[in-house]
Amino acid sequence: MQFNNPFFIILFAVFFLLYWLFSWRVQNLLLVLASYAFYALWGWPAAIILLGVSLTAFMAGVGIERMKPRCLRLTVVVASLTALFLLLFYAKYGQFIGVGVNAIFSLFSNERQFDVFQILIFTGVSFFVLRGAGYILDVYWGRIYVTTDLVSFLAYISFFPQLLSGPIERASSLLPKLQNSRHLDREQAIDAVGQFIWGFFKKSVIADGMAIYIGQYYRDPSYSQGWELAAGTYMFAVQLYCDFSGYSDMALGLGRLLGFRGVSNFATPYFSQSVGEFWSRWHITLVSWFRDYVYVPMGGNRCGIGRKWINVMVVFGLSGLWHGTGWNYLWWGLINGMIFLAFSWMERDKTARVSTPAGEAMIPGVLSFGRMVVVFHLILFTWIFFRAGSAGDAFTIIGRITKAPIGPLSFYSGLVIPIGLTVFLFSLEWLQRRKEHVLSLGTWPVPLQWLTYLATTFLVACFGNFTHVPFIYFKF
Amino acid sequence: MFPSYTSNSRAKQILPFWFFIEGVLWFTPLWILILVFEVSMWRSGEILPLRLVARYQAQNESKIVFMRRYFDQGLYRLKYLSIQQQRPDVLILGTSRVMQIRREMFGMDRREVYNAGGMIQHLRDLGEFTASLDSSYYPRVVIIGVEPWWFNQKWAEMAEKDKHFLSMMFQDGSQDVFAHSAVFQSFIRSLFLGSGERQIIEDVFSGWQGSSNRGSLFLGFAALDKKTGFRPDGSLDYGHSVLPRSDWEFTDREAPPIIERIRLRKQGFEPVAGLSSASVDKLRINLKRLRSKGIMVICFAPPFSSESISAIENISDLNKFWHEYLTIIPILVNEEGGTYLDVSRPEKVGMDDRSMVDGMHAMETFHVALLKKMAEDPELRRILRLNQDRLIQILANKFSNFWFPKYQ
């Protein structure tokens, strides 16, 4: 069940009323029950895996705290992380490897050597494994105190608004909130409703609306024209952003209605003026996770330029592998790494994120706008690998776009709706780029805020796509 | 109106509930529209669960006709549930081309006859349905309209993949939240944007009146509007206006016309060298299965219009297939202990193209003639308990036209 399912909204409303009747300890228990029930809709084995990951991380934390010799503590860390990442590896790559092994054995024998048994794909496993792993490392490095409150820890790992596709909230951020009473602030709650509705709009109207066109063009790239593939790639950039950030907004809105202010996962990334800035604005929690738990422990940029380059390529390569099993995802990661390094070498110390994209001016300067366009197109190039069915398809697409990037006018006249939606989206995001989300209308009178949310809901009702289109990041 | 956040802990406790009420109140226009929509859909019978439709049709003597306009008819599920409810002695199976066979043709009180036309779209359906029959219920007789495209390998490979009996027997489109959302969206768009069919606005605001009309019950907006739909015996009330004899002439009313499908070699008329042996084997297995359960089988080849048959016979990459369909299938059915009737043309039952509503759907009168042909066989007459004289009278009645016979 996804957040844009009307049935989910009804269930959440009932849960909301029940939740606020009780103290924080009972609230945590309700969160655990609701989260596991929510996840079990994907199958009870999934809920068991979730429990297994949670208990592994919890007991690892306790073990690290209680064992005094460093070697024992390290053993616990290594063993628990190995278990978690083996599970993740199995879930993502098990079938891929099984097919490969059979292919090798079939060279020697006509009989299949190994059964490629059905690998259960657990939606969200990539996310909650990182939450658990992050907790273990934070305890080991002394960044947080270990928790012995099992219920709040289970609630942290399984927190249903963030369970399936993040944000990957750190234990240091969410656990203390779970272990204290929480309150609902009316203005924040109204804003949370707006955030949820805006996320719903992005997913249902824009992302799912674009999906129809992209599917047509990308289905068989060898039969699509270069301009069709180019248009599809632009639309995919919008679809991916709206789908993922839409989910994040819905997740954050729901979390806020339960008293938790989560970490933002997107901050108008397509207005970035450098590649480094882009990666500080896109899937923020994943990027920061890889930075803090992979890049920095490997030495980061403290061990010389050569080592920095290796570390960056490793991080981007792992990020690619985290996203998917195909070679196209690895290509995506490595190409992004190379672009990042090239840009950071050219920009030196200008890769940091600025607080307001492209500055405070309402109309960006020519240079700012130019930089935004360049960065956008560099990222757009990498999205080809992300969307293509394989690395081969990606290169085919690039080849066809290069040969015929622009089509007849009649082709573009059929894209009025997606173009219109894109202009609408980016105009609003530009105007509201200082805010957490477009419908953050805190300075408006409350009745006007509600009316705006109602109007947006009617827009979703009129223009939303109500066929079952899963969130893109569910497959990761 | 709202308690201050900082005032006291009691205020903090009740704030979420006040906030909830505030939110619900601001969205009142939306709730009202949803309520109007859902209540109308319910009262009109449009979203009545199919298990209730099947139950009402089985339990009531009065005419209850069902046809939805905005949601999927759920024919697989409706027919399956009706079979479970009614446990017919004589069961008619096949596609839409058998839907005009009515209980009244067998006799006015023949409640043991049920038409499950629409539930068997291909041989995979037939296999899954026959396999589902267990000792708790078997029909005594099944009458199967055997379609030619069931044996067209190209058509069958595509058709049998997604929608089939086992995947569809539990599906009731009106109970799917996304289906409701999509129909509600059509309503909202018509209401606020003037786009799409205005009909849905009229339906939603009239559906409150409910589903009964002059003692009969019409379930679903299409049934309410056109007074047509699926009868309690499973047959389809077509509801076309009766024409005077002078106006009768054949018109292919299907879209696209059947003759176009044949000429374009699509929708069951894909060019193939001959009958698919795999499909022939499937039919044989199903016939054996039915015989092993003691069920008598009567198969027939449903009719095409003369122009359709002429087209098939003159197309080189179809005529061999057609010839095999007319020769191999009868032999197979007879070998497996069944009875086969070739009524692939209206002339075979003494009628002509005027008894066809389009290039491949014959109307009720044709099917009375079909039963009359069956009644000519003493064994079939006995098995189906047909009254041959009555069938002759029906056809001879001056009020019987090419489509609608007068039964009494």
Short mmCIF file of C-alpha atoms in Angstrom, two decimals, chain A residues 182-368:
data_model
loop_
_atom_site.label_atom_id
_atom_site.label_comp_id
_atom_site.label_asym_id
_atom_site.label_seq_id
_atom_site.Cartn_x
_atom_site.Cartn_y
_atom_site.Cartn_z
CA ARG A 182 6.19 14.77 21.51
CA HIS A 183 3.62 17.43 20.83
CA LEU A 184 1.70 18.63 17.90
CA ASP A 185 2.15 22.25 16.96
CA ARG A 186 -0.88 23.51 15.04
CA GLU A 187 1.01 25.69 12.58
CA GLN A 188 3.53 22.93 11.93
CA ALA A 189 0.76 20.39 11.51
CA ILE A 190 -1.00 22.57 8.94
CA ASP A 191 2.28 22.96 7.10
CA ALA A 192 2.77 19.18 7.28
CA VAL A 193 -0.58 18.65 5.59
CA GLY A 194 0.54 21.03 2.87
CA GLN A 195 3.80 19.14 2.49
CA PHE A 196 1.96 15.85 2.15
CA ILE A 197 -0.46 17.28 -0.43
CA TRP A 198 2.38 18.81 -2.43
CA GLY A 199 4.19 15.47 -2.44
CA PHE A 200 0.98 13.78 -3.57
CA PHE A 201 0.63 16.34 -6.37
CA LYS A 202 4.19 15.82 -7.57
CA LYS A 203 3.81 12.04 -7.60
CA SER A 204 0.29 11.66 -8.91
CA VAL A 205 0.03 14.51 -11.38
CA ILE A 206 3.55 15.18 -12.63
CA ALA A 207 5.59 11.99 -12.13
CA ASP A 208 2.88 9.50 -13.08
CA GLY A 209 1.75 11.75 -15.92
CA MET A 210 5.26 11.78 -17.40
CA ALA A 211 5.66 8.02 -16.99
CA ILE A 212 3.35 7.28 -19.91
CA TYR A 213 5.51 9.19 -22.39
CA ILE A 214 8.83 7.93 -21.06
CA GLY A 215 7.69 4.33 -21.18
CA GLN A 216 6.80 4.74 -24.85
CA TYR A 217 10.17 6.14 -25.87
CA TYR A 218 12.43 4.06 -23.66
CA ARG A 219 10.66 0.72 -24.15
CA ASP A 220 12.79 -0.19 -27.15
CA PRO A 221 15.43 2.47 -27.78
CA SER A 222 16.50 1.00 -31.12
CA TYR A 223 13.05 1.82 -32.49
CA SER A 224 12.75 5.29 -31.02
CA GLN A 225 13.95 8.45 -32.71
CA GLY A 226 16.76 10.47 -31.18
CA TRP A 227 14.47 13.38 -30.39
CA GLU A 228 11.97 11.05 -28.73
CA LEU A 229 14.71 9.67 -26.52
CA ALA A 230 15.97 13.17 -25.77
CA ALA A 231 12.48 14.29 -24.79
CA GLY A 232 12.06 11.12 -22.75
CA THR A 233 15.31 11.80 -20.91
CA TYR A 234 14.26 15.32 -19.98
CA MET A 235 10.93 14.01 -18.81
CA PHE A 236 12.62 11.28 -16.82
CA ALA A 237 14.66 13.89 -14.99
CA VAL A 238 11.40 15.52 -13.96
CA GLN A 239 9.64 12.24 -13.27
CA LEU A 240 12.42 10.90 -11.08
CA TYR A 241 12.64 14.12 -9.11
CA CYS A 242 8.87 14.42 -8.62
CA ASP A 243 8.43 10.74 -7.82
CA PHE A 244 11.21 10.58 -5.26
CA SER A 245 10.88 14.03 -3.75
CA GLY A 246 7.12 13.60 -3.80
CA TYR A 247 7.47 10.45 -1.75
CA SER A 248 9.89 12.20 0.59
CA ASP A 249 7.52 15.11 1.07
CA MET A 250 4.67 12.74 1.83
CA ALA A 251 6.88 10.82 4.27
CA LEU A 252 8.06 13.98 6.00
CA GLY A 253 4.54 15.34 6.19
CA LEU A 254 3.27 12.16 7.79
CA GLY A 255 6.20 12.12 10.22
CA ARG A 256 5.51 15.70 11.24
CA LEU A 257 1.87 14.86 11.92
CA LEU A 258 3.15 12.25 14.33
CA GLY A 259 5.39 14.77 16.06
CA PHE A 260 8.68 14.10 14.29
CA ARG A 261 10.41 16.69 12.18
CA GLY A 262 12.52 14.66 9.78
CA VAL A 263 15.54 15.54 7.70
CA SER A 264 14.80 16.99 4.31
CA ASN A 265 15.88 14.76 1.44
CA PHE A 266 15.71 17.22 -1.47
CA ALA A 267 16.41 20.94 -1.66
CA THR A 268 15.62 22.11 -5.21
CA PRO A 269 18.58 20.19 -6.66
CA TYR A 270 18.03 21.24 -10.26
CA PHE A 271 18.85 24.84 -9.33
CA SER A 272 22.38 23.84 -8.32
CA GLN A 273 25.28 25.74 -9.80
CA SER A 274 27.85 23.04 -9.35
CA VAL A 275 27.86 19.28 -9.33
CA GLY A 276 29.02 19.29 -5.72
CA GLU A 277 26.10 21.50 -4.82
CA PHE A 278 23.76 19.15 -6.68
CA TRP A 279 24.88 16.24 -4.52
CA SER A 280 24.27 18.31 -1.42
CA ARG A 281 20.68 18.83 -2.56
CA TRP A 282 19.73 15.46 -4.09
CA HIS A 283 18.85 12.44 -1.92
CA ILE A 284 20.60 14.26 0.87
CA THR A 285 20.34 11.53 3.46
CA LEU A 286 21.85 8.83 1.22
CA VAL A 287 24.69 11.08 0.06
CA SER A 288 25.47 12.10 3.62
CA TRP A 289 25.32 8.47 4.73
CA PHE A 290 27.93 7.45 2.17
CA ARG A 291 29.98 10.51 3.07
CA ASP A 292 29.97 9.85 6.81
CA TYR A 293 30.19 6.06 6.82
CA VAL A 294 32.27 5.32 3.73
CA TYR A 295 34.07 8.36 2.37
CA VAL A 296 35.31 9.91 5.62
CA PRO A 297 36.40 6.59 7.24
CA MET A 298 38.34 5.83 4.04
CA GLY A 299 40.25 9.02 4.56
CA GLY A 300 38.05 11.43 2.65
CA ASN A 301 40.13 14.25 1.21
CA ARG A 302 42.69 14.17 4.00
CA CYS A 303 45.14 11.75 2.39
CA GLY A 304 46.16 13.54 -0.73
CA ILE A 305 44.50 14.19 -4.04
CA GLY A 306 45.05 10.74 -5.48
CA ARG A 307 43.48 9.00 -2.52
CA LYS A 308 40.62 11.48 -2.56
CA TRP A 309 39.88 10.60 -6.15
CA ILE A 310 39.85 6.90 -5.35
CA ASN A 311 37.60 7.48 -2.35
CA VAL A 312 35.17 9.53 -4.41
CA MET A 313 35.02 6.91 -7.18
CA VAL A 314 34.49 4.13 -4.60
CA VAL A 315 31.63 6.04 -3.00
CA PHE A 316 29.91 6.79 -6.28
CA GLY A 317 30.50 3.24 -7.51
CA LEU A 318 28.96 1.81 -4.33
CA SER A 319 26.08 4.23 -4.67
CA GLY A 320 25.48 2.93 -8.16
CA LEU A 321 25.53 -0.66 -6.94
CA TRP A 322 23.19 0.24 -4.08
CA HIS A 323 20.66 1.48 -6.60
CA GLY A 324 20.50 -1.58 -8.77
CA THR A 325 21.95 -4.77 -10.12
CA GLY A 326 22.51 -3.80 -13.71
CA TRP A 327 25.83 -2.60 -15.17
CA ASN A 328 24.01 0.57 -16.17
CA TYR A 329 23.74 1.54 -12.50
CA LEU A 330 27.47 1.04 -11.99
CA TRP A 331 28.13 3.16 -15.07
CA TRP A 332 25.78 5.77 -13.63
CA GLY A 333 27.70 5.85 -10.37
CA LEU A 334 31.15 5.96 -11.97
CA ILE A 335 30.23 8.63 -14.51
CA ASN A 336 28.80 10.75 -11.73
CA GLY A 337 32.02 10.25 -9.80
CA MET A 338 34.11 11.42 -12.74
CA ILE A 339 31.90 14.44 -13.34
CA PHE A 340 32.04 15.27 -9.63
CA LEU A 341 35.82 15.08 -9.56
CA ALA A 342 36.21 17.10 -12.73
CA PHE A 343 33.89 19.77 -11.39
CA SER A 344 35.49 19.86 -7.94
CA TRP A 345 38.94 20.18 -9.54
CA MET A 346 37.70 23.09 -11.66
CA GLU A 347 35.73 24.72 -8.86
CA ARG A 348 38.22 24.02 -6.09
CA ASP A 349 36.44 25.23 -2.93
CA LYS A 350 33.16 26.23 -4.53
CA THR A 351 31.41 22.92 -4.28
CA ALA A 352 29.68 23.70 -1.03
CA ARG A 353 25.96 24.19 -0.95
CA VAL A 354 24.72 27.72 -0.66
CA SER A 355 21.68 28.35 1.46
CA THR A 356 19.51 29.74 -1.33
CA PRO A 357 20.02 28.21 -4.78
CA ALA A 358 21.37 30.78 -7.22
CA GLY A 359 21.34 33.50 -4.62
CA GLU A 360 18.63 35.78 -3.32
CA ALA A 361 17.73 37.55 -6.56
CA MET A 362 14.30 36.81 -7.95
CA ILE A 363 15.69 36.64 -11.48
CA PRO A 364 19.00 34.78 -11.68
CA GLY A 365 21.91 36.36 -13.42
CA VAL A 366 23.06 35.09 -16.80
CA LEU A 367 26.08 33.36 -15.30
CA SER A 368 24.01 31.71 -12.55
#
